[in-house]
Amino acid sequence: MESFTEEWASYLKNEYVAARRFGGSGDLGIDIAGFCSDKGFEAVWDNYQCKRYGHPLRPGDIWVKLARLFITHILANIPLHESIFLFALRE
C-alpha cells in the first residue's frame, strides 16, 4: 500500500500546484492532499485516502471513514476539502 500511495502522490504533483503525502498515525485522515493554490489548507484542496480491505468494499466502510474525517477536521480546525477520493485495494 505504501508504494502505491507514494507513486500516486508523485503523479498528483503534475495535477496540482502542490501535492503532499501524509499517511501514518496522526495523519488526520489525509494520505495525500492535492492543493489547488499555494495557500494550502486555507484554500481549495482535495483529499486522497488509500485503504486496504480484506473484503469487497461495503457502504459501511465508507460511512465510517467519512464520519471520522469530518470529526477529525473539525477537532483539528482544518478546513474541509473540496473533494475526497477513496482508493480501496483488496488484499
mmCIF file of C-alpha atoms in Angstrom:
data_model
loop_
_atom_site.group_PDB
_atom_site.id
_atom_site.type_symbol
_atom_site.label_atom_id
_atom_site.label_comp_id
_atom_site.label_asym_id
_atom_site.label_seq_id
_atom_site.Cartn_x
_atom_site.Cartn_y
_atom_site.Cartn_z
ATOM 1 C CA MET A 1 0.000 0.000 0.000
ATOM 2 C CA GLU A 2 2.788 2.423 0.848
ATOM 3 C CA SER A 3 4.397 2.108 -2.588
ATOM 4 C CA PHE A 4 1.014 2.662 -4.281
ATOM 5 C CA THR A 5 0.403 5.793 -2.201
ATOM 6 C CA GLU A 6 3.900 7.136 -2.898
ATOM 7 C CA GLU A 7 3.507 6.587 -6.643
ATOM 8 C CA TRP A 8 0.061 8.203 -6.665
ATOM 9 C CA ALA A 9 1.378 11.229 -4.745
ATOM 10 C CA SER A 10 4.168 11.589 -7.301
ATOM 11 C CA TYR A 11 1.621 11.549 -10.145
ATOM 12 C CA LEU A 12 -0.602 14.135 -8.439
ATOM 13 C CA LYS A 13 2.231 16.663 -8.297
ATOM 14 C CA ASN A 14 1.527 17.213 -12.005
ATOM 15 C CA GLU A 15 -2.199 17.786 -11.362
ATOM 16 C CA TYR A 16 -1.999 20.364 -8.548
ATOM 17 C CA VAL A 17 0.025 23.387 -7.513
ATOM 18 C CA ALA A 18 1.365 21.066 -4.817
ATOM 19 C CA ALA A 19 0.658 17.569 -3.534
ATOM 20 C CA ARG A 20 1.762 16.493 -0.075
ATOM 21 C CA ARG A 21 1.981 12.947 1.238
ATOM 22 C CA PHE A 22 0.897 12.441 4.847
ATOM 23 C CA GLY A 23 -0.048 8.942 5.981
ATOM 24 C CA GLY A 24 0.657 7.021 9.149
ATOM 25 C CA SER A 25 -0.741 7.599 12.605
ATOM 26 C CA GLY A 26 -1.745 11.179 13.209
ATOM 27 C CA ASP A 27 -2.323 11.946 9.519
ATOM 28 C CA LEU A 28 -5.796 13.356 10.311
ATOM 29 C CA GLY A 29 -7.359 11.155 7.643
ATOM 30 C CA ILE A 30 -5.241 12.606 4.851
ATOM 31 C CA ASP A 31 -2.989 10.237 2.919
ATOM 32 C CA ILE A 32 -2.378 12.747 0.137
ATOM 33 C CA ALA A 33 -3.528 16.377 -0.092
ATOM 34 C CA GLY A 34 -3.735 17.994 -3.525
ATOM 35 C CA PHE A 35 -3.557 21.772 -3.185
ATOM 36 C CA CYS A 36 -5.176 23.946 -5.861
ATOM 37 C CA SER A 37 -3.244 27.056 -4.778
ATOM 38 C CA ASP A 38 -0.175 27.971 -2.781
ATOM 39 C CA LYS A 39 -2.420 28.695 0.236
ATOM 40 C CA GLY A 40 -2.507 25.000 1.178
ATOM 41 C CA PHE A 41 -5.309 24.038 3.558
ATOM 42 C CA GLU A 42 -6.586 27.641 3.628
ATOM 43 C CA ALA A 43 -7.884 27.367 0.050
ATOM 44 C CA VAL A 44 -9.400 24.647 -2.151
ATOM 45 C CA TRP A 45 -7.772 21.248 -1.711
ATOM 46 C CA ASP A 46 -8.614 17.605 -2.400
ATOM 47 C CA ASN A 47 -8.185 14.667 -0.044
ATOM 48 C CA TYR A 48 -6.960 11.277 -1.238
ATOM 49 C CA GLN A 49 -7.428 8.249 1.007
ATOM 50 C CA CYS A 50 -5.763 4.945 0.192
ATOM 51 C CA LYS A 51 -7.072 1.949 2.110
ATOM 52 C CA ARG A 52 -6.665 -1.793 2.045
ATOM 53 C CA TYR A 53 -9.519 -4.109 2.936
ATOM 54 C CA GLY A 54 -9.633 -7.885 3.226
ATOM 55 C CA HIS A 55 -13.145 -7.930 1.775
ATOM 56 C CA PRO A 56 -15.071 -6.233 -1.031
ATOM 57 C CA LEU A 57 -15.727 -2.596 -0.182
ATOM 58 C CA ARG A 58 -19.010 -2.130 1.697
ATOM 59 C CA PRO A 59 -21.056 1.030 2.230
ATOM 60 C CA GLY A 60 -20.364 0.754 5.965
ATOM 61 C CA ASP A 61 -16.623 1.041 5.283
ATOM 62 C CA ILE A 62 -17.173 4.359 3.534
ATOM 63 C CA TRP A 63 -19.630 5.850 6.055
ATOM 64 C CA VAL A 64 -17.307 5.146 8.987
ATOM 65 C CA LYS A 65 -14.343 6.660 7.129
ATOM 66 C CA LEU A 66 -16.281 9.802 6.164
ATOM 67 C CA ALA A 67 -17.564 10.307 9.722
ATOM 68 C CA ARG A 68 -14.020 10.051 11.088
ATOM 69 C CA LEU A 69 -12.752 12.529 8.503
ATOM 70 C CA PHE A 70 -15.364 15.162 9.332
ATOM 71 C CA ILE A 71 -14.918 14.818 13.094
ATOM 72 C CA THR A 72 -11.136 14.924 12.844
ATOM 73 C CA HIS A 73 -11.149 18.003 10.610
ATOM 74 C CA ILE A 74 -13.499 19.836 12.958
ATOM 75 C CA LEU A 75 -11.432 18.979 16.042
ATOM 76 C CA ALA A 76 -8.129 19.848 14.323
ATOM 77 C CA ASN A 77 -9.606 23.065 12.856
ATOM 78 C CA ILE A 78 -8.633 22.122 9.302
ATOM 79 C CA PRO A 79 -10.979 23.428 6.597
ATOM 80 C CA LEU A 80 -12.838 20.612 4.850
ATOM 81 C CA HIS A 81 -11.618 19.507 1.457
ATOM 82 C CA GLU A 82 -13.320 20.230 -1.841
ATOM 83 C CA SER A 83 -13.369 16.557 -2.870
ATOM 84 C CA ILE A 84 -12.412 13.225 -1.366
ATOM 85 C CA PHE A 85 -11.131 10.318 -3.401
ATOM 86 C CA LEU A 86 -11.070 6.896 -1.782
ATOM 87 C CA PHE A 87 -8.836 4.241 -3.272
ATOM 88 C CA ALA A 88 -9.506 0.818 -1.805
ATOM 89 C CA LEU A 89 -7.261 -2.089 -2.653
ATOM 90 C CA ARG A 90 -8.296 -5.633 -1.880
ATOM 91 C CA GLU A 91 -5.764 -7.932 -0.247
#
